[in-house]
mmCIF file of C-alpha atoms in Angstrom:
data_model
loop_
_atom_site.group_PDB
_atom_site.id
_atom_site.type_symbol
_atom_site.label_atom_id
_atom_site.label_comp_id
_atom_site.label_asym_id
_atom_site.label_seq_id
_atom_site.Cartn_x
_atom_site.Cartn_y
_atom_site.Cartn_z
ATOM 1 C CA UNK A 12 -51.368 20.261 72.623
ATOM 2 C CA UNK A 13 -47.718 21.155 72.953
ATOM 3 C CA UNK A 14 -46.267 21.844 76.376
ATOM 4 C CA UNK A 15 -43.023 23.623 77.134
ATOM 5 C CA UNK A 16 -41.133 22.978 80.338
ATOM 6 C CA UNK A 17 -39.476 26.200 81.442
ATOM 7 C CA UNK A 18 -36.292 26.985 83.371
ATOM 8 C CA UNK A 19 -34.554 23.628 83.212
ATOM 9 C CA UNK A 20 -31.182 22.779 84.740
ATOM 10 C CA UNK A 21 -28.923 19.797 84.034
ATOM 11 C CA UNK A 22 -28.989 17.408 86.992
ATOM 12 C CA UNK A 23 -26.462 14.929 85.590
ATOM 13 C CA UNK A 24 -25.169 13.612 82.292
ATOM 14 C CA UNK A 25 -23.293 10.550 81.059
ATOM 15 C CA UNK A 26 -21.198 10.166 77.895
ATOM 16 C CA UNK A 27 -20.223 6.606 76.968
ATOM 17 C CA UNK A 28 -18.851 4.688 74.017
ATOM 18 C CA UNK A 29 -17.587 1.296 72.923
ATOM 19 C CA UNK A 30 -15.489 0.105 70.008
ATOM 20 C CA UNK A 31 -16.325 1.874 66.738
ATOM 21 C CA UNK A 32 -19.854 2.816 67.790
ATOM 22 C CA UNK A 33 -21.334 6.298 67.927
ATOM 23 C CA UNK A 34 -21.059 7.639 71.469
ATOM 24 C CA UNK A 35 -24.166 7.805 73.626
ATOM 25 C CA UNK A 36 -25.075 10.897 75.652
ATOM 26 C CA UNK A 37 -27.737 10.745 78.385
ATOM 27 C CA UNK A 38 -28.805 13.963 80.105
ATOM 28 C CA UNK A 39 -31.225 14.321 83.019
ATOM 29 C CA UNK A 40 -32.924 17.687 83.552
ATOM 30 C CA UNK A 41 -34.710 19.177 86.557
ATOM 31 C CA UNK A 42 -37.292 21.898 86.016
ATOM 32 C CA UNK A 43 -38.762 24.738 88.004
ATOM 33 C CA UNK A 44 -42.210 23.136 87.778
ATOM 34 C CA UNK A 45 -43.531 25.795 85.429
ATOM 35 C CA UNK A 46 -45.232 24.628 82.231
ATOM 36 C CA UNK A 47 -46.476 26.731 79.300
ATOM 37 C CA UNK A 48 -49.172 25.215 77.094
ATOM 38 C CA UNK A 49 -49.805 25.889 73.425
ATOM 39 C CA UNK A 50 -47.694 26.111 70.314
ATOM 40 C CA UNK A 51 -44.076 26.978 70.931
ATOM 41 C CA UNK A 52 -41.864 26.583 67.864
ATOM 42 C CA UNK A 53 -42.248 25.211 64.360
ATOM 43 C CA UNK A 54 -40.191 22.150 63.577
ATOM 44 C CA UNK A 55 -38.324 21.526 60.300
ATOM 45 C CA UNK A 56 -40.208 19.496 57.706
ATOM 46 C CA UNK A 57 -37.349 16.989 57.469
ATOM 47 C CA UNK A 58 -34.320 16.131 59.562
ATOM 48 C CA UNK A 59 -31.070 14.409 58.653
ATOM 49 C CA UNK A 60 -29.451 12.178 61.267
ATOM 50 C CA UNK A 61 -26.007 13.388 62.334
ATOM 51 C CA UNK A 62 -23.890 11.623 64.956
ATOM 52 C CA UNK A 63 -22.861 14.090 67.646
ATOM 53 C CA UNK A 64 -19.739 12.244 68.875
ATOM 54 C CA UNK A 65 -17.982 9.306 67.213
ATOM 55 C CA UNK A 66 -15.742 6.691 68.879
ATOM 56 C CA UNK A 67 -14.042 5.987 65.541
ATOM 57 C CA UNK A 68 -12.096 9.250 65.646
ATOM 58 C CA UNK A 69 -11.729 9.484 69.413
ATOM 59 C CA UNK A 70 -8.420 10.277 71.154
ATOM 60 C CA UNK A 71 -7.873 8.869 74.662
ATOM 61 C CA UNK A 72 -4.862 9.966 76.706
ATOM 62 C CA UNK A 73 -3.792 8.887 80.176
ATOM 63 C CA UNK A 74 -0.550 9.529 82.020
ATOM 64 C CA UNK A 75 1.722 12.274 83.332
ATOM 65 C CA UNK A 76 0.011 15.521 84.274
ATOM 66 C CA UNK A 77 0.439 18.043 81.461
ATOM 67 C CA UNK A 78 1.690 15.442 78.989
ATOM 68 C CA UNK A 79 -0.517 12.311 79.067
ATOM 69 C CA UNK A 80 0.235 9.424 76.694
ATOM 70 C CA UNK A 81 -2.054 8.643 73.753
ATOM 71 C CA UNK A 82 -3.359 5.101 74.333
ATOM 72 C CA UNK A 83 -6.349 5.384 72.001
ATOM 73 C CA UNK A 84 -5.551 2.084 70.258
ATOM 74 C CA UNK A 85 -5.901 0.275 73.586
ATOM 75 C CA UNK A 86 -9.246 1.792 74.622
ATOM 76 C CA UNK A 87 -12.142 -0.667 74.416
ATOM 77 C CA UNK A 88 -14.925 1.302 76.141
ATOM 78 C CA UNK A 89 -15.554 4.178 78.528
ATOM 79 C CA UNK A 90 -18.274 5.866 80.565
ATOM 80 C CA UNK A 91 -17.944 9.372 82.036
ATOM 81 C CA UNK A 92 -20.594 10.705 84.425
ATOM 82 C CA UNK A 93 -20.956 14.207 85.902
ATOM 83 C CA UNK A 94 -23.471 14.840 88.712
ATOM 84 C CA UNK A 95 -24.287 18.477 89.513
ATOM 85 C CA UNK A 96 -25.706 17.616 92.991
ATOM 86 C CA UNK A 97 -28.422 20.228 92.595
ATOM 87 C CA UNK A 98 -29.956 21.527 95.830
ATOM 88 C CA UNK A 99 -33.577 20.889 94.878
ATOM 89 C CA UNK A 100 -35.127 21.338 98.330
ATOM 90 C CA UNK A 101 -33.812 24.896 98.627
ATOM 91 C CA UNK A 102 -35.001 25.869 95.160
ATOM 92 C CA UNK A 103 -38.150 27.361 96.646
ATOM 93 C CA UNK A 104 -38.079 30.739 98.391
ATOM 94 C CA UNK A 105 -40.624 33.183 99.830
ATOM 95 C CA UNK A 106 -42.385 34.753 96.888
ATOM 96 C CA UNK A 107 -41.511 32.014 94.406
ATOM 97 C CA UNK A 108 -45.004 30.566 94.583
ATOM 98 C CA UNK A 109 -45.435 27.065 93.167
ATOM 99 C CA UNK A 110 -42.191 27.095 91.195
ATOM 100 C CA UNK A 111 -38.501 26.962 91.981
ATOM 101 C CA UNK A 112 -36.954 30.404 91.753
ATOM 102 C CA UNK A 113 -33.305 29.269 91.951
ATOM 103 C CA UNK A 114 -31.186 26.206 91.286
ATOM 104 C CA UNK A 115 -28.021 25.937 93.338
ATOM 105 C CA UNK A 116 -25.229 23.625 92.229
ATOM 106 C CA UNK A 117 -23.714 21.553 95.029
ATOM 107 C CA UNK A 118 -20.556 19.439 95.157
ATOM 108 C CA UNK A 119 -20.063 18.353 91.541
ATOM 109 C CA UNK A 120 -19.113 14.690 91.285
ATOM 110 C CA UNK A 121 -17.130 13.189 88.419
ATOM 111 C CA UNK A 122 -16.534 9.504 87.718
ATOM 112 C CA UNK A 123 -14.890 7.629 84.864
ATOM 113 C CA UNK A 124 -14.809 3.938 84.020
ATOM 114 C CA UNK A 125 -12.744 2.706 81.089
ATOM 115 C CA UNK A 126 -11.631 -0.639 79.691
ATOM 116 C CA UNK A 127 -8.063 -0.576 78.340
ATOM 117 C CA UNK A 128 -6.335 -3.467 76.572
ATOM 118 C CA UNK A 129 -2.933 -4.628 77.750
ATOM 119 C CA UNK A 130 -0.254 -7.147 76.836
ATOM 120 C CA UNK A 131 2.837 -8.455 78.622
ATOM 121 C CA UNK A 132 4.656 -5.141 78.145
ATOM 122 C CA UNK A 133 1.794 -2.875 79.304
ATOM 123 C CA UNK A 134 2.611 -2.389 82.988
ATOM 124 C CA UNK A 135 2.308 1.405 82.716
ATOM 125 C CA UNK A 136 -1.147 1.735 84.286
ATOM 126 C CA UNK A 137 -0.326 -0.854 86.927
ATOM 127 C CA UNK A 138 2.780 1.098 87.921
ATOM 128 C CA UNK A 139 0.817 4.356 88.202
ATOM 129 C CA UNK A 140 -1.905 2.749 90.274
ATOM 130 C CA UNK A 141 0.616 0.959 92.519
ATOM 131 C CA UNK A 142 2.465 4.240 93.218
ATOM 132 C CA UNK A 143 -0.766 6.246 93.603
ATOM 133 C CA UNK A 144 0.644 8.661 90.992
ATOM 134 C CA UNK A 145 -1.216 11.835 90.069
ATOM 135 C CA UNK A 146 -2.652 11.283 86.604
ATOM 136 C CA UNK A 147 -4.258 13.287 83.808
ATOM 137 C CA UNK A 148 -6.949 11.863 81.535
ATOM 138 C CA UNK A 149 -8.062 13.415 78.238
ATOM 139 C CA UNK A 150 -10.865 12.417 75.893
ATOM 140 C CA UNK A 151 -11.273 14.128 72.527
ATOM 141 C CA UNK A 152 -14.411 13.141 70.624
ATOM 142 C CA UNK A 153 -15.184 14.225 67.091
ATOM 143 C CA UNK A 154 -18.552 14.245 65.321
ATOM 144 C CA UNK A 155 -19.843 13.836 61.786
ATOM 145 C CA UNK A 156 -19.344 16.572 59.197
ATOM 146 C CA UNK A 157 -22.295 18.968 59.588
ATOM 147 C CA UNK A 158 -21.655 21.086 56.481
ATOM 148 C CA UNK A 159 -18.752 21.173 54.065
ATOM 149 C CA UNK A 160 -15.720 20.402 56.264
ATOM 150 C CA UNK A 161 -17.266 21.663 59.508
ATOM 151 C CA UNK A 162 -17.972 19.452 62.491
ATOM 152 C CA UNK A 163 -18.727 19.352 66.198
ATOM 153 C CA UNK A 164 -16.206 18.111 68.768
ATOM 154 C CA UNK A 165 -15.826 17.766 72.515
ATOM 155 C CA UNK A 166 -12.625 17.880 74.605
ATOM 156 C CA UNK A 167 -12.818 16.513 78.165
ATOM 157 C CA UNK A 168 -9.941 16.753 80.640
ATOM 158 C CA UNK A 169 -9.567 15.296 84.139
ATOM 159 C CA UNK A 170 -6.283 17.046 85.023
ATOM 160 C CA UNK A 171 -5.582 15.664 88.492
ATOM 161 C CA UNK A 172 -6.899 12.239 89.474
ATOM 162 C CA UNK A 173 -5.768 8.846 90.650
ATOM 163 C CA UNK A 174 -7.021 5.419 89.674
ATOM 164 C CA UNK A 175 -9.108 3.668 92.330
ATOM 165 C CA UNK A 176 -8.785 0.199 90.856
ATOM 166 C CA UNK A 177 -7.473 -1.455 87.710
ATOM 167 C CA UNK A 178 -8.589 -5.086 87.889
ATOM 168 C CA UNK A 179 -7.281 -7.338 85.106
ATOM 169 C CA UNK A 180 -9.785 -9.492 83.274
ATOM 170 C CA UNK A 181 -9.743 -11.739 80.230
ATOM 171 C CA UNK A 182 -11.483 -10.865 76.969
ATOM 172 C CA UNK A 183 -11.017 -13.828 74.652
ATOM 173 C CA UNK A 184 -7.273 -14.037 73.913
ATOM 174 C CA UNK A 185 -6.708 -10.522 75.268
ATOM 175 C CA UNK A 186 -6.443 -9.038 78.740
ATOM 176 C CA UNK A 187 -7.878 -5.730 79.896
ATOM 177 C CA UNK A 188 -7.530 -3.226 82.701
ATOM 178 C CA UNK A 189 -10.795 -2.012 84.218
ATOM 179 C CA UNK A 190 -9.794 1.573 85.041
ATOM 180 C CA UNK A 191 -11.985 3.212 87.681
ATOM 181 C CA UNK A 192 -11.889 6.862 88.828
ATOM 182 C CA UNK A 193 -14.467 8.135 91.355
ATOM 183 C CA UNK A 194 -15.277 11.385 93.171
ATOM 184 C CA UNK A 195 -12.835 10.396 95.934
ATOM 185 C CA UNK A 196 -10.004 10.168 93.383
ATOM 186 C CA UNK A 197 -9.935 13.885 92.476
ATOM 187 C CA UNK A 198 -6.881 15.542 93.965
ATOM 188 C CA UNK A 199 -7.544 18.420 96.337
ATOM 189 C CA UNK A 200 -5.950 21.823 96.035
ATOM 190 C CA UNK A 201 -5.287 24.433 98.708
ATOM 191 C CA UNK A 202 -8.066 24.744 101.278
ATOM 192 C CA UNK A 203 -9.496 21.344 100.387
ATOM 193 C CA UNK A 204 -11.066 22.514 97.147
ATOM 194 C CA UNK A 205 -10.959 20.244 94.073
ATOM 195 C CA UNK A 206 -7.971 20.955 91.854
ATOM 196 C CA UNK A 207 -9.809 21.500 88.541
ATOM 197 C CA UNK A 208 -11.759 18.234 88.755
ATOM 198 C CA UNK A 209 -13.108 18.513 85.202
ATOM 199 C CA UNK A 210 -12.773 20.658 82.096
ATOM 200 C CA UNK A 211 -15.172 20.279 79.160
ATOM 201 C CA UNK A 212 -14.855 22.261 75.922
ATOM 202 C CA UNK A 213 -17.553 21.883 73.247
ATOM 203 C CA UNK A 214 -16.329 22.934 69.817
ATOM 204 C CA UNK A 215 -18.129 23.781 66.588
ATOM 205 C CA UNK A 216 -15.909 24.722 63.637
ATOM 206 C CA UNK A 217 -18.865 26.294 61.817
ATOM 207 C CA UNK A 218 -19.666 29.713 63.304
ATOM 208 C CA UNK A 219 -23.142 29.618 61.741
ATOM 209 C CA UNK A 220 -24.096 26.752 64.062
ATOM 210 C CA UNK A 221 -22.995 28.790 67.078
ATOM 211 C CA UNK A 222 -24.991 31.841 66.030
#
């Protein structure tokens, strides 16, 4: 018997990648509690595997706000997490019965961890961290071709952050920065509100996939 969970909301999600591998996306959902039993939809008879996001064609930029520097060739790995901080306890209201009737989003939290290669001349990130300089981070991830020349893509921007820590560690004959950005590293705008903590644009170049 098929069961369909109704009225789901995204609790949190993580996008991560390493080297030339296909990126991994992990999404956690929270439901209203309502379940419908029985047949729902018919599935295709065969499916072809398509990578959603690919590290091999990823662009990673970090630097001056509005004009970050492309340091894609130095990126070793990354992990970006967004937590919606859903107010689950207040999802129930008089008249909602057994199920949640609303799903309020709380204080969204964004964190980023990245490993960036360096050499003797790469003091750029160290200088920014030392001066507590406002920084912009951009990640552009491309996917496999889905039909003809069409593909999916995702553009993620953290427009106003600072780096919590950039410890240096050895990786064989190379050295790396461990870049860390947490919720506390998002710059605040007027009135104490986050100054655009995160922008995510999901792109499909084939309009048929959107429809």
